[in-house]
């Protein structure tokens, strides 16, 4: 019922910056948590950053200080601004939404919604 579409990936040189965006669509009243995960080549998917509806954030230690997550609840959009990028940041990045309120009297915390994934490559 919820679809997530990412944009903004691509190739960037070490030390550069890049902005990711994700738009959620569907019969959505609100989303408790929105954010980003990533999966480097040959590794498991890991948390990058998330933000709650109240504005609380959580960052992975590997990116804290170099990334800023934000969201626009009017558009059900979450963004990730990444700076001082390193080759280790190379991965497929996935948008995630959790705790979707459909306006039906309950919040679904049992289902995670995922985008299709978008590639970020940090290389000289």
Coordinates of N, CA, C and O in Angstrom, one line a residue:
X1 N 0.8 -1.2 0.0 CA 0.0 0.0 0.0 C 0.9 1.3 0.0 O 0.4 2.3 -0.4
X2 N 2.1 1.1 0.5 CA 3.0 2.3 0.5 C 4.2 2.0 -0.5 O 4.8 0.9 -0.5
X3 N 4.5 3.0 -1.3 CA 5.6 2.9 -2.2 C 6.6 4.0 -1.9 O 6.2 5.1 -1.6
X4 N 7.9 3.6 -2.0 CA 9.0 4.6 -1.7 C 9.8 4.7 -3.0 O 10.3 3.6 -3.5
X5 N 10.1 5.9 -3.4 CA 10.9 6.1 -4.6 C 12.1 7.0 -4.2 O 11.9 8.1 -3.8
X6 N 13.3 6.5 -4.5 CA 14.5 7.3 -4.2 C 15.0 8.0 -5.4 O 14.8 7.6 -6.5
X7 N 15.8 9.1 -5.1 CA 16.4 9.8 -6.2 C 17.7 10.5 -5.6 O 17.8 10.7 -4.4
X8 N 18.6 10.8 -6.5 CA 19.8 11.6 -6.1 C 21.1 10.9 -6.0 O 22.1 11.5 -5.7
X9 N 21.1 9.6 -6.3 CA 22.3 8.8 -6.3 C 23.2 9.1 -7.4 O 22.9 9.9 -8.3
X10 N 24.4 8.5 -7.4 CA 25.3 8.7 -8.5 C 26.8 8.5 -8.1 O 27.1 8.0 -7.0
X11 N 27.7 9.0 -8.9 CA 29.1 9.0 -8.7 C 29.6 10.3 -8.1 O 29.3 11.4 -8.7
X12 N 30.4 10.2 -7.1 CA 31.0 11.4 -6.5 C 32.4 11.1 -6.1 O 32.8 10.0 -5.7
X13 N 33.3 12.1 -6.1 CA 34.7 12.0 -5.7 C 34.8 12.0 -4.2 O 34.0 12.6 -3.5
X14 N 35.8 11.4 -3.6 CA 36.0 11.5 -2.2 C 36.1 12.9 -1.7 O 36.7 13.8 -2.4
X15 N 35.5 13.2 -0.6 CA 35.4 14.5 0.0 C 34.2 15.3 -0.5 O 34.0 16.4 0.0
X16 N 33.5 14.8 -1.5 CA 32.4 15.5 -2.1 C 31.1 15.3 -1.3 O 31.1 14.7 -0.2
X17 N 30.0 15.9 -1.8 CA 28.8 15.9 -1.1 C 27.7 15.4 -2.1 O 27.8 15.5 -3.3
X18 N 26.6 14.8 -1.5 CA 25.5 14.3 -2.3 C 24.3 14.3 -1.5 O 24.3 14.1 -0.2
X19 N 23.1 14.5 -2.1 CA 21.9 14.6 -1.5 C 20.9 13.5 -2.0 O 20.7 13.4 -3.2
X20 N 20.4 12.7 -1.1 CA 19.4 11.7 -1.5 C 18.0 12.1 -1.1 O 17.8 12.8 0.0
X21 N 17.0 11.8 -1.9 CA 15.6 12.1 -1.5 C 14.8 10.8 -1.7 O 15.1 10.0 -2.5
X22 N 13.7 10.8 -0.9 CA 12.8 9.6 -1.0 C 11.4 10.1 -0.7 O 11.1 10.8 0.2
X23 N 10.5 9.8 -1.6 CA 9.1 10.2 -1.5 C 8.2 9.0 -1.3 O 8.3 8.0 -2.1
X24 N 7.4 9.0 -0.3 CA 6.4 7.9 0.0 C 5.1 8.3 -0.5 O 4.6 9.4 -0.4
X25 N 4.4 7.3 -1.1 CA 3.1 7.5 -1.6 C 2.1 6.4 -1.2 O 2.6 5.3 -0.9
X26 N 0.9 6.7 -1.1 CA -0.1 5.7 -0.7 C -1.1 6.4 0.2 O -1.2 7.7 0.3
X27 N -2.0 5.7 0.8 CA -3.0 6.2 1.7 C -2.4 6.4 3.1 O -2.7 5.7 4.1
X28 N -1.6 7.5 3.2 CA -0.8 7.7 4.4 C -1.3 9.0 5.1 O -1.4 10.0 4.6
X29 N -1.5 8.8 6.4 CA -1.8 9.9 7.3 C -0.5 10.4 8.0 O -0.3 11.6 8.0
X30 N 0.3 9.5 8.4 CA 1.6 9.9 9.0 C 2.5 8.7 9.0 O 2.1 7.6 8.9
X31 N 3.8 8.9 9.2 CA 4.8 7.8 9.3 C 5.7 8.1 10.5 O 6.3 9.2 10.6
X32 N 5.8 7.1 11.4 CA 6.5 7.3 12.6 C 8.0 7.5 12.4 O 8.6 8.4 13.0
X33 N 8.6 6.6 11.6 CA 10.0 6.7 11.3 C 10.3 6.6 9.8 O 9.7 5.8 9.1
X34 N 11.1 7.5 9.3 CA 11.6 7.4 7.9 C 13.1 7.6 7.9 O 13.6 8.3 8.8
X35 N 13.8 6.9 7.0 CA 15.2 7.1 7.0 C 15.9 6.3 5.9 O 15.2 5.9 4.9
X36 N 17.1 6.0 6.1 CA 18.0 5.4 5.1 C 18.8 4.2 5.7 O 19.3 4.3 6.8
X37 N 18.9 3.2 4.9 CA 19.8 2.1 5.1 C 20.7 1.9 3.9 O 20.4 2.5 2.9
X38 N 21.8 1.2 4.1 CA 22.7 1.0 2.9 C 23.3 -0.4 3.0 O 23.4 -1.0 4.0
X39 N 23.6 -0.9 1.8 CA 24.2 -2.3 1.7 C 25.5 -2.2 0.8 O 25.4 -2.1 -0.4
X40 N 26.7 -2.1 1.5 CA 27.9 -2.1 0.7 C 28.1 -3.4 0.0 O 27.5 -4.5 0.4
X41 N 28.9 -3.5 -1.1 CA 29.2 -4.7 -1.8 C 29.7 -5.8 -0.9 O 30.6 -5.6 -0.1
X42 N 29.0 -7.0 -0.9 CA 29.4 -8.1 -0.1 C 29.1 -8.0 1.3 O 29.6 -8.9 2.1
X43 N 28.4 -7.0 1.8 CA 28.1 -6.9 3.2 C 26.5 -6.8 3.4 O 25.8 -6.7 2.5
X44 N 26.2 -6.9 4.7 CA 24.8 -6.8 5.1 C 24.2 -5.4 5.1 O 25.0 -4.4 5.2
X45 N 22.9 -5.3 5.0 CA 22.3 -4.0 5.0 C 22.4 -3.4 6.4 O 22.3 -4.1 7.4
X46 N 22.7 -2.1 6.5 CA 22.9 -1.5 7.8 C 22.3 -0.1 7.8 O 22.0 0.5 6.8
X47 N 21.9 0.3 9.0 CA 21.3 1.6 9.3 C 22.3 2.7 8.9 O 23.5 2.7 9.2
X48 N 21.8 3.8 8.2 CA 22.5 5.0 8.0 C 22.0 6.1 8.9 O 22.7 6.7 9.8
X49 N 20.7 6.4 8.8 CA 20.1 7.5 9.5 C 18.6 7.4 9.5 O 18.0 7.0 8.4
X50 N 17.9 7.7 10.6 CA 16.5 7.7 10.6 C 16.0 8.9 11.4 O 16.7 9.5 12.2
X51 N 14.8 9.4 11.1 CA 14.2 10.5 11.9 C 12.7 10.1 12.2 O 12.0 9.6 11.3
X52 N 12.3 10.3 13.4 CA 11.0 10.1 13.8 C 10.1 11.3 13.5 O 10.6 12.3 13.1
X53 N 8.8 11.1 13.6 CA 7.8 12.2 13.3 C 8.0 13.4 14.3 O 7.7 14.5 13.9
X54 N 8.6 13.1 15.5 CA 8.8 14.2 16.4 C 10.2 14.8 16.2 O 10.5 15.8 17.0
X55 N 11.0 14.4 15.3 CA 12.2 15.0 15.0 C 13.4 14.4 15.6 O 14.6 14.9 15.4
X56 N 13.3 13.3 16.3 CA 14.4 12.6 16.9 C 15.2 11.9 15.8 O 14.6 11.3 14.9
X57 N 16.5 11.9 15.9 CA 17.3 11.3 14.9 C 18.2 10.2 15.4 O 18.6 10.2 16.6
X58 N 18.6 9.3 14.6 CA 19.6 8.3 14.9 C 20.5 8.0 13.8 O 20.0 7.8 12.6
X59 N 21.8 8.1 14.0 CA 22.8 7.9 13.0 C 23.7 6.8 13.3 O 24.1 6.5 14.4
X60 N 24.2 6.1 12.2 CA 25.2 5.1 12.4 C 26.5 5.8 12.8 O 26.8 7.0 12.3
X61 N 27.3 5.2 13.6 CA 28.6 5.8 14.1 C 29.5 6.1 12.9 O 30.2 7.1 12.9
X62 N 29.4 5.3 11.8 CA 30.3 5.5 10.7 C 30.0 6.8 9.9 O 30.8 7.2 9.1
X63 N 28.8 7.3 10.1 CA 28.4 8.5 9.3 C 28.1 9.7 10.1 O 27.9 10.8 9.6
X64 N 28.0 9.6 11.4 CA 27.6 10.7 12.3 C 28.6 11.8 12.2 O 29.8 11.6 12.2
X65 N 28.1 13.0 12.0 CA 28.9 14.2 11.8 C 29.1 14.5 10.3 O 29.6 15.6 10.0
X66 N 28.8 13.6 9.4 CA 29.0 13.8 8.0 C 27.7 13.7 7.3 O 27.6 14.0 6.1
X67 N 26.6 13.3 8.0 CA 25.3 13.2 7.3 C 24.2 14.0 8.1 O 24.3 14.1 9.4
X68 N 23.2 14.4 7.4 CA 22.1 15.1 8.0 C 20.8 14.6 7.4 O 20.7 14.6 6.2
X69 N 19.9 14.0 8.2 CA 18.7 13.5 7.8 C 17.6 14.5 8.1 O 17.6 15.2 9.1
X70 N 16.6 14.7 7.2 CA 15.5 15.6 7.3 C 14.3 15.0 6.7 O 14.4 14.1 5.9
X71 N 13.1 15.5 7.0 CA 11.9 15.1 6.4 C 10.9 16.2 6.3 O 10.9 17.1 7.1
X72 N 10.0 16.0 5.3 CA 9.0 17.0 5.0 C 7.7 16.2 5.1 O 7.3 15.4 4.2
X73 N 7.0 16.3 6.2 CA 5.8 15.5 6.5 C 4.6 15.9 5.6 O 3.7 15.0 5.3
X74 N 4.6 17.1 5.1 CA 3.5 17.5 4.2 C 3.6 16.7 2.9 O 2.6 16.5 2.2
X75 N 4.8 16.3 2.5 CA 5.0 15.5 1.3 C 5.4 14.1 1.5 O 5.7 13.4 0.5
X76 N 5.5 13.7 2.8 CA 6.0 12.3 3.1 C 7.3 12.0 2.5 O 7.5 11.0 1.8
X77 N 8.2 13.0 2.6 CA 9.5 12.9 2.0 C 10.6 12.9 3.1 O 10.5 13.6 4.1
X78 N 11.7 12.1 2.9 CA 12.8 12.1 3.7 C 14.1 12.3 2.9 O 14.2 11.8 1.8
X79 N 15.0 13.1 3.4 CA 16.2 13.5 2.7 C 17.4 13.1 3.5 O 17.4 13.0 4.7
X80 N 18.5 12.9 2.8 CA 19.8 12.6 3.4 C 20.9 13.4 2.7 O 21.1 13.2 1.5
X81 N 21.5 14.4 3.5 CA 22.6 15.1 2.9 C 23.9 14.5 3.5 O 24.1 14.5 4.7
X82 N 24.7 14.1 2.5 CA 26.0 13.5 2.9 C 27.2 14.3 2.4 O 27.2 14.8 1.3
X83 N 28.1 14.5 3.3 CA 29.3 15.3 3.0 C 30.5 14.5 3.4 O 30.5 13.5 4.1
X84 N 31.7 15.1 3.0 CA 33.0 14.4 3.3 C 32.9 12.9 3.0 O 33.4 12.1 3.7
X85 N 32.4 12.6 1.8 CA 32.2 11.2 1.4 C 33.5 10.5 1.3 O 34.5 11.0 0.8
X86 N 33.5 9.2 1.7 CA 34.6 8.3 1.6 C 34.3 7.2 0.7 O 33.2 6.8 0.5
X87 N 35.4 6.5 0.2 CA 35.1 5.3 -0.6 C 34.3 4.2 0.1 O 33.5 3.5 -0.5
X88 N 34.4 4.2 1.5 CA 33.7 3.2 2.3 C 32.2 3.5 2.3 O 31.4 2.7 2.7
X89 N 31.8 4.7 1.8 CA 30.4 5.0 1.7 C 29.7 4.4 0.5 O 28.5 4.5 0.3
X90 N 30.5 3.8 -0.4 CA 30.0 3.2 -1.6 C 29.0 2.1 -1.2 O 29.4 1.2 -0.5
X91 N 27.8 2.2 -1.7 CA 26.8 1.2 -1.4 C 25.5 1.4 -2.1 O 25.3 2.5 -2.8
X92 N 24.6 0.5 -2.1 CA 23.2 0.7 -2.5 C 22.5 1.3 -1.3 O 22.4 0.6 -0.2
X93 N 21.8 2.4 -1.4 CA 21.1 3.0 -0.4 C 19.6 2.8 -0.5 O 19.1 3.0 -1.6
X94 N 18.9 2.4 0.6 CA 17.5 2.1 0.6 C 16.8 3.0 1.5 O 17.1 3.2 2.6
X95 N 15.7 3.6 1.0 CA 14.8 4.4 1.8 C 13.9 3.4 2.6 O 13.5 2.3 2.1
X96 N 13.6 3.8 3.8 CA 12.8 2.9 4.7 C 11.7 3.8 5.4 O 12.0 4.9 5.8
X97 N 10.6 3.2 5.6 CA 9.5 3.8 6.3 C 8.9 2.7 7.3 O 8.7 1.6 6.9
X98 N 8.6 3.1 8.5 CA 8.1 2.2 9.6 C 7.1 3.0 10.4 O 7.2 4.2 10.6
X99 N 6.1 2.2 10.8 CA 5.0 2.8 11.7 C 4.1 3.7 10.9 O 3.9 4.9 11.2
X100 N 3.5 3.2 9.8 CA 2.6 3.9 9.0 C 1.2 4.0 9.6 O 0.6 3.0 10.0
X101 N 0.7 5.2 9.6 CA -0.6 5.5 10.1 C -1.5 5.8 8.9 O -1.2 6.7 8.2
X102 N -2.5 4.9 8.7 CA -3.4 5.1 7.5 C -4.6 5.8 7.9 O -5.5 6.0 7.0
X103 N -4.7 6.4 9.1 CA -5.9 7.1 9.5 C -7.1 6.2 9.8 O -8.2 6.7 9.7
X104 N -6.8 5.0 10.2 CA -7.8 4.0 10.4 C -8.0 3.6 11.9 O -8.7 2.7 12.2
X105 N -7.3 4.4 12.8 CA -7.4 4.1 14.2 C -6.3 3.3 14.8 O -6.3 3.0 16.0
X106 N -5.3 2.9 14.0 CA -4.1 2.2 14.5 C -2.9 2.5 13.7 O -3.0 3.0 12.6
X107 N -1.7 2.2 14.2 CA -0.5 2.4 13.5 C 0.2 1.1 13.3 O 0.4 0.3 14.3
X108 N 0.6 0.8 12.1 CA 1.2 -0.5 11.7 C 2.7 -0.4 12.0 O 3.4 0.1 11.1
X109 N 3.2 -1.0 13.1 CA 4.6 -1.0 13.4 C 5.2 -2.4 13.0 O 6.4 -2.6 13.2
X110 N 4.4 -3.2 12.4 CA 4.9 -4.5 12.0 C 5.5 -4.6 10.6 O 6.0 -5.7 10.3
X111 N 5.3 -3.6 9.8 CA 5.7 -3.7 8.4 C 6.7 -2.6 8.1 O 6.5 -1.4 8.4
X112 N 7.8 -3.0 7.5 CA 8.8 -2.0 7.0 C 8.6 -1.9 5.5 O 8.5 -2.9 4.8
X113 N 8.6 -0.7 5.0 CA 8.5 -0.5 3.6 C 9.9 0.0 3.1 O 10.6 0.8 3.7
X114 N 10.2 -0.5 1.9 CA 11.5 -0.2 1.3 C 11.5 0.3 -0.1 O 10.6 -0.1 -0.9
X115 N 12.4 1.2 -0.4 CA 12.5 1.6 -1.8 C 13.3 0.6 -2.6 O 13.7 -0.4 -2.0
X116 N 13.4 0.8 -3.8 CA 14.1 -0.1 -4.7 C 15.6 -0.1 -4.6 O 16.3 -1.1 -5.0
X117 N 16.1 0.9 -4.0 CA 17.6 1.0 -3.8 C 18.2 1.9 -4.9 O 17.8 1.9 -6.0
X118 N 19.2 2.7 -4.4 CA 19.8 3.7 -5.4 C 21.3 3.6 -5.1 O 21.8 3.6 -3.9
X119 N 22.1 3.6 -6.1 CA 23.6 3.4 -6.0 C 24.3 4.7 -5.7 O 24.0 5.8 -6.4
X120 N 25.2 4.7 -4.7 CA 26.1 5.8 -4.5 C 27.5 5.2 -4.6 O 27.9 4.2 -3.9
X121 N 28.3 5.8 -5.5 CA 29.7 5.3 -5.7 C 30.7 6.5 -5.4 O 30.5 7.5 -6.0
X122 N 31.6 6.3 -4.4 CA 32.5 7.3 -4.1 C 33.9 6.8 -4.6 O 34.5 5.8 -4.0
X123 N 34.4 7.5 -5.6 CA 35.7 7.0 -6.2 C 36.3 8.2 -6.9 O 35.7 9.1 -7.4
X124 N 37.7 8.1 -7.0 CA 38.4 9.1 -7.8 C 38.4 8.7 -9.3 O 38.9 9.5 -10.1

